Short mmCIF file of C-alpha atoms in Angstrom, two decimals:
data_model
loop_
_atom_site.label_atom_id
_atom_site.label_comp_id
_atom_site.label_asym_id
_atom_site.label_seq_id
_atom_site.Cartn_x
_atom_site.Cartn_y
_atom_site.Cartn_z
CA MET A 36 0.00 0.00 0.00
CA ASN A 37 1.84 3.15 -1.15
CA ARG A 38 2.36 6.12 1.10
CA ARG A 39 0.58 8.59 -1.19
CA ARG A 40 -2.64 6.58 -1.05
CA TRP A 41 -2.62 6.45 2.74
CA THR A 42 -1.69 10.12 3.00
CA THR A 43 -4.69 10.97 0.83
CA ALA A 44 -6.98 8.73 2.89
CA THR A 45 -5.81 10.24 6.14
CA LEU A 46 -6.16 13.79 4.87
CA THR A 47 -9.70 12.97 3.77
CA VAL A 48 -10.59 11.71 7.26
CA VAL A 49 -8.99 14.72 8.95
CA CYS A 50 -10.68 17.20 6.59
CA ALA A 51 -14.07 15.63 7.15
CA LEU A 52 -13.63 15.74 10.91
CA THR A 53 -12.41 19.34 10.69
CA VAL A 54 -15.68 20.30 9.01
CA LEU A 55 -17.60 18.54 11.75
CA ALA A 56 -15.59 20.40 14.35
CA SER A 57 -16.33 23.84 12.82
CA PRO A 58 -18.06 26.39 15.08
CA ALA A 59 -21.30 26.08 13.16
CA LEU A 60 -21.63 22.40 14.01
CA THR A 61 -19.69 21.96 17.26
CA LEU A 62 -21.94 20.78 20.07
CA GLN A 63 -20.65 21.55 23.52
CA ALA A 64 -21.12 19.30 26.54
CA SER A 65 -23.66 21.83 27.79
CA ALA A 66 -26.00 21.08 24.89
CA ALA A 67 -29.70 21.15 25.61
CA PRO A 68 -30.78 18.16 27.71
CA LEU A 69 -32.99 15.50 26.22
CA PRO A 70 -36.73 16.15 26.67
CA PRO A 71 -38.51 13.62 28.92
CA ALA A 72 -40.66 11.11 27.06
CA PRO A 73 -44.39 11.73 27.67
CA ARG A 74 -46.43 8.89 29.13
CA PRO A 75 -48.87 7.55 26.48
CA GLY A 76 -52.48 8.60 27.16
CA SER A 77 -51.52 10.69 30.15
CA THR A 78 -52.78 14.26 30.57
CA GLN A 79 -50.68 14.87 33.64
CA THR A 80 -47.07 15.95 33.66
CA ALA A 81 -44.84 13.03 34.58
CA PRO A 82 -42.32 13.53 37.39
CA ARG A 83 -39.11 14.89 35.86
CA LEU A 84 -36.10 12.66 36.27
CA PRO A 85 -32.55 14.04 36.36
CA GLU A 86 -31.81 14.96 32.76
CA LYS A 87 -28.65 14.06 30.87
CA THR A 88 -26.87 16.12 28.30
CA LEU A 89 -26.20 14.54 24.94
CA GLU A 90 -22.52 14.38 25.88
CA GLU A 91 -23.39 12.35 28.98
CA VAL A 92 -25.52 10.02 26.87
CA ARG A 93 -22.61 9.62 24.44
CA ALA A 94 -20.26 8.75 27.30
CA GLU A 95 -22.74 6.21 28.68
CA ILE A 96 -23.23 4.54 25.30
CA ASP A 97 -19.48 4.47 24.73
CA GLY A 98 -19.02 2.86 28.15
CA LEU A 99 -21.60 0.18 27.41
CA TYR A 100 -19.94 -0.71 24.12
CA ARG A 101 -16.56 -0.84 25.88
CA GLN A 102 -17.99 -3.30 28.41
CA ALA A 103 -19.46 -5.34 25.55
CA ALA A 104 -16.02 -5.40 23.91
CA ALA A 105 -14.43 -6.75 27.09
CA ALA A 106 -17.14 -9.43 27.33
CA THR A 107 -16.54 -10.26 23.65
CA ASP A 108 -12.89 -10.93 24.44
CA ALA A 109 -13.96 -13.25 27.26
CA TYR A 110 -16.33 -15.03 24.86
CA ASN A 111 -13.69 -15.38 22.14
CA LEU A 112 -11.08 -16.71 24.58
CA ALA A 113 -13.51 -19.26 26.02
CA GLU A 114 -14.44 -20.31 22.47
CA GLU A 115 -10.79 -20.71 21.48
CA GLN A 116 -10.06 -22.78 24.58
CA ALA A 117 -13.16 -24.91 24.00
CA ASP A 118 -12.01 -25.60 20.44
CA GLU A 119 -8.56 -26.60 21.70
CA GLN A 120 -10.05 -28.91 24.32
CA SER A 121 -12.44 -30.47 21.80
CA ALA A 122 -9.50 -31.19 19.50
CA GLU A 123 -7.52 -32.66 22.41
CA ILE A 124 -10.43 -34.89 23.40
CA VAL A 125 -10.66 -36.20 19.82
CA LYS A 126 -6.89 -36.83 19.80
CA LEU A 127 -7.06 -38.67 23.13
CA ALA A 128 -10.01 -40.76 21.94
CA GLN A 129 -7.98 -41.82 18.89
CA MET A 130 -5.05 -42.73 21.15
CA ILE A 131 -7.35 -44.77 23.40
CA VAL A 132 -8.71 -46.69 20.40
CA ALA A 133 -5.17 -47.34 19.13
CA GLY A 134 -4.10 -48.44 22.63
CA ARG A 135 -6.97 -50.87 22.94
CA GLU A 136 -6.15 -52.35 19.54
CA LYS A 137 -2.54 -52.76 20.67
CA ILE A 138 -3.66 -54.51 23.87
CA ASP A 139 -5.77 -56.90 21.78
CA ARG A 140 -2.76 -57.72 19.56
CA LEU A 141 -0.51 -58.31 22.58
CA LYS A 142 -3.12 -60.52 24.21
CA ALA A 143 -3.37 -62.53 21.00
CA GLN A 144 0.41 -63.01 20.99
CA ALA A 145 0.39 -64.03 24.65
CA GLY A 146 -2.46 -66.42 23.97
CA ALA A 147 -0.59 -68.06 21.10
CA ALA A 148 2.46 -68.56 23.33
CA ALA A 149 0.30 -70.06 26.09
CA ARG A 150 -1.37 -72.51 23.68
CA ALA A 151 2.01 -73.63 22.33
CA GLN A 152 3.21 -74.18 25.88
CA TYR A 153 0.11 -76.25 26.66
CA ARG A 154 0.72 -78.46 23.62
CA ASN A 155 4.25 -79.16 24.87
CA GLY A 156 3.09 -80.32 28.25
CA GLY A 157 3.46 -76.97 29.92
CA LEU A 158 6.91 -76.19 28.52
CA PRO A 159 7.70 -73.63 25.84
CA ASP A 160 9.11 -74.96 22.54
CA GLY A 161 12.65 -73.92 23.35
CA ALA A 162 12.60 -75.72 26.69
CA GLN A 163 12.36 -79.08 24.92
CA PHE A 164 15.98 -78.68 23.89
CA VAL A 165 17.10 -78.48 27.51
CA LEU A 166 15.99 -82.11 27.94
CA THR A 167 17.92 -83.49 24.96
CA ASP A 168 20.83 -85.91 25.39
CA ASP A 169 22.67 -84.26 22.49
CA PRO A 170 25.08 -81.61 23.93
CA GLN A 171 25.56 -79.90 20.57
CA LEU A 172 21.82 -79.58 20.03
CA PHE A 173 21.52 -78.12 23.53
CA LEU A 174 24.21 -75.51 22.86
CA ASP A 175 22.71 -74.61 19.48
CA HIS A 176 19.35 -73.83 20.99
CA ALA A 177 20.25 -72.41 24.43
CA GLY A 178 20.55 -68.92 23.00
CA ARG A 179 17.19 -69.25 21.30
CA LEU A 180 15.64 -70.27 24.63
CA GLN A 181 17.02 -67.11 26.28
CA GLN A 182 15.67 -64.97 23.45
CA GLY A 183 12.26 -66.56 23.84
CA ALA A 184 12.19 -65.86 27.56
CA LYS A 185 13.17 -62.25 26.96
CA ALA A 186 10.47 -61.88 24.30
CA THR A 187 7.89 -63.12 26.79
CA ARG A 188 9.07 -60.67 29.45
CA ASP A 189 9.02 -57.82 26.90
CA LEU A 190 5.53 -58.78 25.81
CA LEU A 191 4.20 -58.68 29.37
CA ALA A 192 6.00 -55.37 30.06
CA GLU A 193 4.59 -53.83 26.88
CA MET A 194 1.08 -54.90 27.84
CA ALA A 195 1.47 -53.37 31.30
CA GLN A 196 2.85 -50.10 29.87
CA THR A 197 0.08 -49.86 27.30
CA GLN A 198 -2.51 -50.35 30.03
CA VAL A 199 -0.93 -47.51 32.07
CA GLU A 200 -1.02 -45.26 28.98
CA LEU A 201 -4.68 -46.09 28.39
CA THR A 202 -5.51 -45.10 31.97
CA THR A 203 -3.61 -41.81 31.54
CA TYR A 204 -5.37 -41.05 28.25
CA ALA A 205 -8.76 -41.73 29.85
CA ASN A 206 -7.97 -39.45 32.80
CA ASP A 207 -6.72 -36.69 30.48
CA ALA A 208 -9.86 -36.97 28.37
CA SER A 209 -12.01 -36.66 31.49
CA THR A 210 -10.05 -33.56 32.62
CA ASN A 211 -10.38 -31.94 29.20
CA TRP A 212 -14.09 -32.68 29.12
CA THR A 213 -14.49 -30.91 32.48
CA LYS A 214 -12.57 -27.90 31.14
CA LEU A 215 -14.64 -27.95 27.95
CA GLU A 216 -17.88 -27.78 29.91
CA ALA A 217 -16.48 -24.97 32.10
CA ASN A 218 -15.55 -22.95 29.02
CA ARG A 219 -18.97 -23.52 27.52
CA LEU A 220 -20.45 -22.00 30.68
CA LYS A 221 -18.04 -19.06 30.37
CA GLN A 222 -19.13 -18.59 26.75
CA ALA A 223 -22.79 -18.59 27.72
CA LYS A 224 -22.22 -16.03 30.49
CA ALA A 225 -20.11 -13.80 28.23
CA LYS A 226 -22.74 -13.97 25.50
CA LYS A 227 -25.41 -12.94 27.99
CA ASP A 228 -23.26 -10.01 29.15
CA ILE A 229 -22.56 -8.92 25.56
CA ASP A 230 -26.21 -9.03 24.56
CA ALA A 231 -27.22 -7.07 27.67
CA LYS A 232 -24.66 -4.29 27.12
CA ILE A 233 -25.40 -3.95 23.41
CA GLU A 234 -29.15 -3.90 23.98
CA ALA A 235 -28.76 -1.25 26.68
CA ALA A 236 -26.66 0.92 24.35
CA LYS A 237 -29.12 0.47 21.48
CA LYS A 238 -32.01 1.35 23.78
CA LEU A 239 -30.32 4.59 24.80
CA GLU A 240 -29.78 5.52 21.15
CA SER A 241 -33.29 4.51 20.12
CA GLU A 242 -34.78 6.88 22.68
CA LEU A 243 -33.16 9.82 20.89
CA ALA A 244 -34.87 11.67 18.07
CA ALA A 245 -33.30 11.40 14.62
CA GLU A 246 -31.77 14.86 14.92
CA GLU A 247 -30.28 14.00 18.31
CA ARG A 248 -28.83 10.77 16.96
CA ALA A 249 -27.13 12.75 14.20
CA ARG A 250 -25.76 15.18 16.79
CA LEU A 251 -24.62 12.21 18.88
CA ARG A 252 -22.65 10.86 15.91
CA ARG A 253 -21.04 14.26 15.42
CA LEU A 254 -20.08 14.38 19.09
CA GLU A 255 -18.45 10.97 18.75
CA GLU A 256 -16.50 12.07 15.67
CA GLN A 257 -15.46 15.34 17.29
CA ALA A 258 -14.14 13.55 20.38
CA GLN A 259 -12.09 11.24 18.15
CA TYR A 260 -10.82 14.21 16.12
CA ARG A 261 -9.73 16.10 19.24
CA ALA A 262 -7.89 13.05 20.58
CA GLN A 263 -6.18 12.40 17.22
CA THR A 264 -5.15 16.06 16.86
CA ALA A 265 -3.67 16.15 20.35
CA TRP A 266 -1.81 12.89 19.67
CA LEU A 267 -0.32 14.17 16.42
CA ASN A 268 0.52 17.56 17.91
CA SER A 269 2.49 15.83 20.66
CA GLY A 270 5.12 15.01 18.03
CA ILE A 271 4.89 11.33 18.82
CA LEU A 272 5.28 10.37 15.15
CA LYS A 273 8.23 12.69 14.54
CA GLY A 274 10.96 10.78 12.76
CA LEU A 275 8.79 7.67 12.39
CA ASP A 276 9.84 5.97 9.16
CA GLY A 277 9.33 2.27 9.80
CA LYS A 278 9.01 0.31 6.57
CA ALA A 279 6.47 -2.51 6.37
CA THR A 280 7.79 -6.01 5.83
CA GLU A 281 6.35 -8.13 3.03
CA GLN A 282 4.21 -9.94 5.60
CA GLY A 283 3.11 -6.61 7.04
CA LYS A 284 2.10 -5.35 3.60
CA LYS A 285 0.01 -8.48 3.03
CA ALA A 286 -1.70 -8.05 6.41
CA VAL A 287 -2.47 -4.37 5.65
CA ARG A 288 -3.83 -5.23 2.19
CA PHE A 289 -6.13 -7.85 3.67
CA ALA A 290 -7.37 -5.62 6.50
CA THR A 291 -8.06 -2.61 4.27
CA ALA A 292 -9.89 -4.83 1.78
CA GLN A 293 -12.47 -5.47 4.53
CA ILE A 294 -13.39 -1.76 4.86
CA GLY A 295 -17.17 -1.36 4.80
CA LYS A 296 -17.94 -4.78 6.28
CA PRO A 297 -19.97 -4.68 9.51
CA TYR A 298 -18.75 -5.24 13.04
CA VAL A 299 -20.30 -8.36 14.56
CA TRP A 300 -19.06 -9.57 17.93
CA GLY A 301 -17.30 -12.94 17.74
CA ALA A 302 -17.01 -12.72 13.93
CA GLU A 303 -13.83 -13.72 12.08
CA GLY A 304 -15.00 -13.04 8.52
CA PRO A 305 -15.38 -13.22 5.69
CA GLY A 306 -18.57 -11.14 5.80
CA SER A 307 -18.11 -9.44 9.19
CA TYR A 308 -15.55 -9.02 11.95
CA ASP A 309 -14.99 -7.95 15.51
CA CYS A 310 -11.81 -5.98 16.25
CA SER A 311 -9.47 -8.88 17.05
CA GLY A 312 -11.15 -11.12 14.48
CA LEU A 313 -10.05 -8.62 11.83
CA THR A 314 -6.43 -8.38 13.02
CA GLN A 315 -6.12 -12.15 13.44
CA SER A 316 -7.61 -12.87 10.00
CA ALA A 317 -5.31 -10.29 8.38
CA TRP A 318 -2.19 -11.83 9.85
CA ILE A 319 -3.32 -15.37 9.08
CA ALA A 320 -3.73 -14.21 5.47
CA ALA A 321 -0.15 -12.93 5.69
CA GLY A 322 1.03 -16.35 6.86
CA ARG A 323 1.45 -15.57 10.56
CA PRO A 324 -1.14 -17.08 12.94
CA ILE A 325 -1.68 -14.95 16.06
CA PRO A 326 -3.92 -15.31 19.16
CA ARG A 327 -7.68 -14.72 18.79
CA THR A 328 -8.45 -11.98 21.31
CA SER A 329 -7.11 -8.45 21.70
CA GLN A 330 -6.08 -9.23 25.28
CA GLU A 331 -4.15 -12.34 24.22
CA GLN A 332 -2.60 -10.48 21.28
CA TRP A 333 -1.42 -7.84 23.75
CA ARG A 334 -0.17 -10.42 26.26
CA LEU A 335 1.61 -12.81 23.90
CA LEU A 336 2.94 -10.79 20.96
CA PRO A 337 6.23 -8.82 21.15
CA HIS A 338 5.80 -5.21 22.31
CA VAL A 339 7.40 -2.31 20.41
CA ASP A 340 7.68 1.42 21.10
CA ILE A 341 5.43 3.74 19.13
CA LYS A 342 8.56 5.46 17.77
CA ASP A 343 9.50 2.14 16.15
CA MET A 344 6.01 1.38 14.82
CA ARG A 345 5.54 0.26 11.22
CA PRO A 346 2.54 -0.65 9.03
CA GLY A 347 1.11 -4.03 10.01
CA ASP A 348 1.81 -3.54 13.72
CA LEU A 349 -1.21 -3.72 16.02
CA ILE A 350 -2.20 -0.87 18.33
CA VAL A 351 -3.96 -1.99 21.52
CA TYR A 352 -6.41 0.37 23.20
CA PHE A 353 -7.69 1.02 26.74
CA LYS A 354 -6.28 -0.24 30.02
CA ASP A 355 -8.09 -3.58 29.71
CA ALA A 356 -6.79 -4.17 26.15
CA SER A 357 -10.41 -4.45 25.00
CA HIS A 358 -9.87 -2.99 21.52
CA ILE A 359 -7.26 -3.37 18.79
CA GLY A 360 -6.56 -1.99 15.32
CA MET A 361 -3.88 -2.32 12.64
CA TYR A 362 -1.52 0.55 11.94
CA VAL A 363 -1.48 1.35 8.20
CA GLY A 364 0.84 4.35 8.20
CA ASP A 365 0.50 8.14 8.27
CA GLY A 366 -0.97 8.10 11.77
CA ALA A 367 -3.97 5.94 10.80
CA ILE A 368 -5.38 2.53 11.66
CA VAL A 369 -7.90 0.20 10.09
CA HIS A 370 -10.23 -1.37 12.65
CA ALA A 371 -13.68 -2.80 13.37
CA PRO A 372 -15.01 -0.21 15.86
CA ARG A 373 -18.13 -1.59 17.55
CA PRO A 374 -21.68 -2.87 16.91
CA GLY A 375 -23.52 -0.60 14.51
CA ARG A 376 -20.29 0.46 12.79
CA ASP A 377 -18.32 -0.90 9.83
CA VAL A 378 -14.64 -1.67 9.36
CA THR A 379 -13.05 1.70 8.66
CA ILE A 380 -9.95 3.91 8.67
CA ALA A 381 -9.51 6.03 11.81
CA GLY A 382 -6.87 8.11 13.55
CA ALA A 383 -4.45 5.90 15.46
CA GLY A 384 -4.55 8.33 18.37
CA SER A 385 -8.33 8.77 18.43
CA MET A 386 -8.62 6.38 21.40
CA GLU A 387 -6.61 5.76 24.56
CA ILE A 388 -3.52 3.79 23.49
CA LEU A 389 -2.24 1.02 25.74
CA GLY A 390 0.66 -0.02 23.50
CA VAL A 391 1.84 -1.57 20.25
CA VAL A 392 2.58 -5.21 19.40
CA ARG A 393 4.25 -6.75 16.37
CA PRO A 394 3.11 -10.08 14.90
CA GLY A 395 5.70 -10.24 12.11
#
C-alpha cells in the first residue's frame, strides 16, 4: 500500500472531521438536555427525572460498548479454549482406540504362546531342547531359549505399559471434558453479558430523536478528532519511518480490503468481523497465525515502542486491552469499531492507546 494513497486517505478523514468540528456544528457538553418522554395517554405531567446532556448520553453509550467489547474478548477466549479442548479430546479418543487395539494384539500373541506351551506339556518350545541328550543340540538352541524368555518378558512389560497409557489417556480426556464444559459455561455467560450491554446501548440511542442521533454521531467524531489532533501535535510520530515487511504489507492489504464490512461480535470473517477477528484474520492471510483476542494479542505478541512502529503492527487500546486496530501508516489505523459500525480507517490516536505489538 503506497504512502501517497494512505496520505490521501488520512487527509480525507482529517478534513471531514475538521468540518464537523467547525463552530457552526460543534456541540458543547452543555447542549440542551434531552426532553422527557411523555407517558402515552396521560394528561398529567410526569415527574421529571434528572436529565442528561447529549454528551453524557454519548459517554454512557461508549461505556456500554466498551464493556461489551471486554465481554466479547472473554467469549472469544472461552471459544478458542473450547475448540482446543475439543481437538484434544478427539486426539485422546484416537489414542485410546489405538491403545486398545494394541492390547488386543498383545493378548493374541500371549495367547498363542500359552497354547504352544500347553501343547508341549506346559513347557515352551525352546525348553524341549534343555531335555535333549545331544550336547551340541543343547548348545545350538540355548541362546534361542534365552531370546524366547526375553520376548515373553518384553511382551508382558509392553502390555502393562500400554494399560498404564490407556488409563492416563482416559484421565486426560475426562479432565479436558471438564474444562470444555467450564468454558462452555463461560461462553454462555459472556454472550449474555454482551447481549445485555449492546441492547442497553441500542435502547439509549433509540430513545433519541433522529436529529439528536445525528448530533450524537457528530459528538463521537469530534471527540475522536480532538484526541487524534492532540496525539499528532504531541510530536509522537516525529521521525517515524518504519518500513512494512512483506508480511506486514500483506496483512495491511487484507485488512483494508475489509473496509465497509460490519462489526459483529465474535465474527472472524469473511462477511463481518470484531476488532481482534479482523487483526487475526489479516495476519493469518499474511502467513502468521496470532492469538484470537485483543487481550491475548497484547499479552503474547512482542511489544514495540510507538517510535519504532511500522505498518502491520497492532495498536492496543484502553487499560483492559479491550480494543485493537492495525496501523497502516501516516498516523492511521484500520479497525472494526463496535456494533452498529463498519470496518473503517480512523486516527491511530483517536482512542486511549495502551501499547503496540508486532506479529511479524
